[in-house]
């Protein structure tokens, strides 16, 4: 239902680039964001297990997922982290 689906703009690419040093975790960041907004019907544990099973950039992908969740929950805190890392918020 479009009337109940709010749009949530976020510059995931910039956030990941600033906080993790490249843009590779952007998709996982967005999964974290969507999960925090209640849009992904999986447990966070199952997503973390899938990241681990994939075996590629596991720690960075876990961080990207957590950062996406933070962006959804507390965008001001994410902006502060980006600023302290020397990037644009």
Tab-separated table of N, CA and C in Angstrom:
chain	number	residue	atom	x	y	z
A	1	UNK	N	0.826	-1.162	0.000
A	1	UNK	CA	0.000	0.000	0.000
A	1	UNK	C	0.882	1.240	0.000
A	2	UNK	N	0.816	2.031	-1.032
A	2	UNK	CA	1.669	3.210	-1.173
A	2	UNK	C	1.427	4.243	-0.084
A	3	UNK	N	0.248	4.316	0.451
A	3	UNK	CA	-0.040	5.339	1.453
A	3	UNK	C	0.682	5.069	2.769
A	4	UNK	N	1.061	3.841	3.022
A	4	UNK	CA	1.761	3.517	4.269
A	4	UNK	C	3.256	3.317	4.063
A	5	UNK	N	3.743	3.423	2.843
A	5	UNK	CA	5.157	3.224	2.553
A	5	UNK	C	5.850	4.578	2.439
A	6	UNK	N	6.546	4.979	3.493
A	6	UNK	CA	7.262	6.248	3.481
A	6	UNK	C	8.609	6.077	2.801
A	7	UNK	N	9.053	7.119	2.144
A	7	UNK	CA	10.387	7.109	1.564
A	7	UNK	C	11.370	7.606	2.603
A	8	UNK	N	12.556	7.028	2.593
A	8	UNK	CA	13.579	7.352	3.574
A	8	UNK	C	14.898	7.603	2.855
A	9	UNK	N	15.138	8.838	2.397
A	9	UNK	CA	16.382	9.093	1.674
A	9	UNK	C	17.602	8.999	2.593
A	10	UNK	N	18.644	8.358	2.095
A	10	UNK	CA	19.897	8.252	2.828
A	10	UNK	C	21.022	8.108	1.799
A	11	UNK	N	22.127	8.786	2.038
A	11	UNK	CA	23.270	8.694	1.130
A	11	UNK	C	24.192	7.570	1.603
A	12	UNK	N	23.788	6.356	1.308
A	12	UNK	CA	24.517	5.175	1.767
A	12	UNK	C	25.915	5.104	1.188
A	13	UNK	N	26.065	5.444	-0.066
A	13	UNK	CA	27.368	5.345	-0.717
A	13	UNK	C	28.384	6.246	-0.029
A	14	UNK	N	28.010	7.481	0.237
A	14	UNK	CA	28.918	8.399	0.916
A	14	UNK	C	29.213	7.924	2.327
A	15	UNK	N	28.197	7.495	3.057
A	15	UNK	CA	28.395	7.027	4.432
A	15	UNK	C	29.388	5.871	4.476
A	16	UNK	N	29.214	4.900	3.610
A	16	UNK	CA	30.106	3.738	3.605
A	16	UNK	C	31.506	4.121	3.153
A	17	UNK	N	31.592	4.962	2.157
A	17	UNK	CA	32.904	5.405	1.681
A	17	UNK	C	33.669	6.116	2.794
A	18	UNK	N	32.997	7.007	3.507
A	18	UNK	CA	33.643	7.765	4.579
A	18	UNK	C	34.010	6.863	5.757
A	19	UNK	N	33.104	5.992	6.151
A	19	UNK	CA	33.301	5.215	7.370
A	19	UNK	C	34.064	3.908	7.180
A	20	UNK	N	34.016	3.335	5.985
A	20	UNK	CA	34.715	2.067	5.761
A	20	UNK	C	35.812	2.155	4.702
A	21	UNK	N	35.896	3.291	4.011
A	21	UNK	CA	37.011	3.491	3.097
A	21	UNK	C	36.764	3.124	1.651
A	22	UNK	N	35.635	2.514	1.349
A	22	UNK	CA	35.250	2.248	-0.039
A	22	UNK	C	33.746	2.052	-0.081
A	23	UNK	N	33.227	1.854	-1.272
A	23	UNK	CA	31.772	1.796	-1.448
A	23	UNK	C	31.216	0.375	-1.508
A	24	UNK	N	32.046	-0.608	-1.281
A	24	UNK	CA	31.628	-1.999	-1.472
A	24	UNK	C	30.493	-2.433	-0.534
A	25	UNK	N	30.379	-1.843	0.623
A	25	UNK	CA	29.356	-2.265	1.583
A	25	UNK	C	28.032	-1.543	1.466
A	26	UNK	N	27.844	-0.770	0.395
A	26	UNK	CA	26.631	0.033	0.258
A	26	UNK	C	25.356	-0.821	0.285
A	27	UNK	N	25.349	-1.927	-0.414
A	27	UNK	CA	24.133	-2.762	-0.446
A	27	UNK	C	23.816	-3.343	0.925
A	28	UNK	N	24.839	-3.785	1.652
A	28	UNK	CA	24.613	-4.330	2.992
A	28	UNK	C	24.154	-3.218	3.940
A	29	UNK	N	24.697	-2.016	3.776
A	29	UNK	CA	24.227	-0.853	4.541
A	29	UNK	C	22.726	-0.672	4.334
A	30	UNK	N	22.284	-0.738	3.078
A	30	UNK	CA	20.870	-0.560	2.777
A	30	UNK	C	20.011	-1.696	3.338
A	31	UNK	N	20.555	-2.901	3.381
A	31	UNK	CA	19.840	-4.010	4.027
A	31	UNK	C	19.661	-3.698	5.512
A	32	UNK	N	20.724	-3.198	6.155
A	32	UNK	CA	20.624	-2.816	7.566
A	32	UNK	C	19.597	-1.722	7.793
A	33	UNK	N	19.602	-0.740	6.905
A	33	UNK	CA	18.640	0.352	6.991
A	33	UNK	C	17.211	-0.177	6.864
A	34	UNK	N	16.992	-0.966	5.841
A	34	UNK	CA	15.653	-1.528	5.613
A	34	UNK	C	15.242	-2.444	6.758
A	35	UNK	N	16.192	-3.229	7.279
A	35	UNK	CA	15.880	-4.128	8.395
A	35	UNK	C	15.427	-3.313	9.599
A	36	UNK	N	16.146	-2.249	9.908
A	36	UNK	CA	15.809	-1.417	11.067
A	36	UNK	C	14.435	-0.774	10.908
A	37	UNK	N	14.048	-0.487	9.683
A	37	UNK	CA	12.730	0.101	9.410
A	37	UNK	C	11.624	-0.952	9.380
A	38	UNK	N	11.973	-2.227	9.578
A	38	UNK	CA	10.977	-3.290	9.599
A	38	UNK	C	10.572	-3.791	8.230
A	39	UNK	N	11.419	-3.568	7.237
A	39	UNK	CA	11.078	-3.925	5.861
A	39	UNK	C	11.705	-5.231	5.371
A	40	UNK	N	12.480	-5.880	6.223
A	40	UNK	CA	13.135	-7.148	5.842
A	40	UNK	C	12.640	-8.226	6.804
A	41	UNK	N	11.936	-9.236	6.300
A	41	UNK	CA	11.322	-10.242	7.173
A	41	UNK	C	12.282	-11.359	7.598
A	42	UNK	N	13.459	-10.963	8.068
A	42	UNK	CA	14.445	-11.913	8.568
A	42	UNK	C	14.966	-11.408	9.907
A	43	UNK	N	15.514	-12.301	10.707
A	43	UNK	CA	16.139	-11.851	11.951
A	43	UNK	C	17.518	-11.270	11.639
A	44	UNK	N	17.980	-10.376	12.492
A	44	UNK	CA	19.326	-9.827	12.284
A	44	UNK	C	20.364	-10.940	12.380
A	45	UNK	N	20.131	-11.915	13.246
A	45	UNK	CA	21.063	-13.044	13.357
A	45	UNK	C	21.187	-13.805	12.044
A	46	UNK	N	20.090	-13.993	11.342
A	46	UNK	CA	20.163	-14.732	10.077
A	46	UNK	C	20.920	-13.924	9.023
A	47	UNK	N	20.793	-12.613	9.050
A	47	UNK	CA	21.534	-11.780	8.104
A	47	UNK	C	23.030	-11.830	8.430
A	48	UNK	N	23.369	-11.725	9.707
A	48	UNK	CA	24.775	-11.803	10.119
A	48	UNK	C	25.354	-13.170	9.761
A	49	UNK	N	24.587	-14.240	9.945
A	49	UNK	CA	25.068	-15.586	9.570
A	49	UNK	C	25.290	-15.674	8.069
A	50	UNK	N	24.404	-15.092	7.287
A	50	UNK	CA	24.560	-15.111	5.831
A	50	UNK	C	25.823	-14.349	5.411
A	51	UNK	N	26.089	-13.230	6.066
A	51	UNK	CA	27.309	-12.472	5.780
A	51	UNK	C	28.528	-13.335	6.078
A	52	UNK	N	28.505	-14.023	7.219
A	52	UNK	CA	29.627	-14.884	7.602
A	52	UNK	C	29.783	-16.052	6.634
A	53	UNK	N	28.676	-16.666	6.252
A	53	UNK	CA	28.734	-17.798	5.320
A	53	UNK	C	29.266	-17.374	3.954
A	54	UNK	N	28.967	-16.166	3.543
A	54	UNK	CA	29.470	-15.655	2.272
A	54	UNK	C	30.995	-15.595	2.293
A	55	UNK	N	31.549	-15.212	3.434
A	55	UNK	CA	32.993	-15.243	3.616
A	55	UNK	C	33.766	-14.111	2.943
A	56	UNK	N	33.083	-13.133	2.379
A	56	UNK	CA	33.750	-12.029	1.687
A	56	UNK	C	33.599	-10.755	2.520
A	57	UNK	N	34.714	-10.162	2.885
A	57	UNK	CA	34.704	-8.906	3.651
A	57	UNK	C	33.737	-8.980	4.831
A	58	UNK	N	33.846	-10.055	5.589
A	58	UNK	CA	32.866	-10.328	6.645
A	58	UNK	C	32.795	-9.191	7.658
A	59	UNK	N	33.909	-8.761	8.190
A	59	UNK	CA	33.876	-7.722	9.225
A	59	UNK	C	33.355	-6.400	8.673
A	60	UNK	N	33.797	-6.021	7.479
A	60	UNK	CA	33.296	-4.785	6.877
A	60	UNK	C	31.802	-4.868	6.581
A	61	UNK	N	31.332	-6.016	6.144
A	61	UNK	CA	29.905	-6.171	5.868
A	61	UNK	C	29.074	-6.150	7.147
A	62	UNK	N	29.607	-6.717	8.225
A	62	UNK	CA	28.914	-6.626	9.516
A	62	UNK	C	28.837	-5.170	9.962
A	63	UNK	N	29.929	-4.434	9.791
A	63	UNK	CA	29.935	-3.011	10.138
A	63	UNK	C	28.946	-2.245	9.259
A	64	UNK	N	28.918	-2.550	7.974
A	64	UNK	CA	28.001	-1.874	7.057
A	64	UNK	C	26.552	-2.121	7.466
A	65	UNK	N	26.227	-3.342	7.844
A	65	UNK	CA	24.872	-3.666	8.299
A	65	UNK	C	24.526	-2.850	9.547
A	66	UNK	N	25.456	-2.797	10.500
A	66	UNK	CA	25.231	-2.037	11.733
A	66	UNK	C	25.097	-0.538	11.436
A	67	UNK	N	25.903	-0.030	10.528
A	67	UNK	CA	25.820	1.389	10.172
A	67	UNK	C	24.496	1.721	9.482
A	68	UNK	N	24.011	0.817	8.660
A	68	UNK	CA	22.706	1.016	8.042
A	68	UNK	C	21.596	1.069	9.077
A	69	UNK	N	21.695	0.190	10.065
A	69	UNK	CA	20.715	0.214	11.156
A	69	UNK	C	20.787	1.532	11.910
A	70	UNK	N	22.010	1.997	12.164
A	70	UNK	CA	22.187	3.267	12.851
A	70	UNK	C	21.596	4.423	12.044
A	71	UNK	N	21.813	4.404	10.738
A	71	UNK	CA	21.270	5.461	9.877
A	71	UNK	C	19.755	5.538	9.980
A	72	UNK	N	19.112	4.400	10.103
A	72	UNK	CA	17.654	4.369	10.217
A	72	UNK	C	17.182	4.796	11.606
A	73	UNK	N	17.940	4.414	12.608
A	73	UNK	CA	17.537	4.669	13.993
A	73	UNK	C	17.949	6.050	14.497
A	74	UNK	N	19.169	6.480	14.142
A	74	UNK	CA	19.709	7.733	14.681
A	74	UNK	C	20.590	8.409	13.625
A	75	UNK	N	19.966	9.002	12.599
A	75	UNK	CA	20.748	9.611	11.525
A	75	UNK	C	21.701	10.701	12.003
A	76	UNK	N	21.353	11.403	13.075
A	76	UNK	CA	22.255	12.430	13.603
A	76	UNK	C	23.543	11.805	14.132
A	77	UNK	N	23.430	10.649	14.748
A	77	UNK	CA	24.630	9.955	15.250
A	77	UNK	C	25.500	9.492	14.089
A	78	UNK	N	24.897	8.981	13.041
A	78	UNK	CA	25.658	8.587	11.854
A	78	UNK	C	26.380	9.793	11.278
A	79	UNK	N	25.684	10.927	11.175
A	79	UNK	CA	26.298	12.149	10.651
A	79	UNK	C	27.481	12.564	11.504
A	80	UNK	N	27.352	12.448	12.823
A	80	UNK	CA	28.457	12.795	13.726
A	80	UNK	C	29.647	11.861	13.518
A	81	UNK	N	29.380	10.577	13.328
A	81	UNK	CA	30.458	9.615	13.054
A	81	UNK	C	31.175	9.972	11.756
A	82	UNK	N	30.393	10.325	10.748
A	82	UNK	CA	30.978	10.699	9.450
A	82	UNK	C	31.824	11.960	9.596
A	83	UNK	N	31.315	12.915	10.333
A	83	UNK	CA	32.056	14.158	10.533
A	83	UNK	C	33.364	13.909	11.273
A	84	UNK	N	33.315	13.079	12.301
A	84	UNK	CA	34.536	12.789	13.064
A	84	UNK	C	35.533	11.979	12.247
A	85	UNK	N	35.021	11.258	11.237
A	85	UNK	CA	35.915	10.496	10.343
A	85	UNK	C	36.476	11.371	9.226
A	86	UNK	N	36.048	12.640	9.198
A	86	UNK	CA	36.572	13.566	8.205
A	86	UNK	C	35.784	13.636	6.935
A	87	UNK	N	34.560	13.124	6.936
A	87	UNK	CA	33.756	13.153	5.719
A	87	UNK	C	32.565	14.058	5.851
A	88	UNK	N	31.934	14.270	4.751
A	88	UNK	CA	30.714	15.105	4.734
A	88	UNK	C	29.569	14.338	5.358
A	89	UNK	N	28.741	15.043	6.066
A	89	UNK	CA	27.573	14.393	6.664
A	89	UNK	C	26.318	14.783	5.929
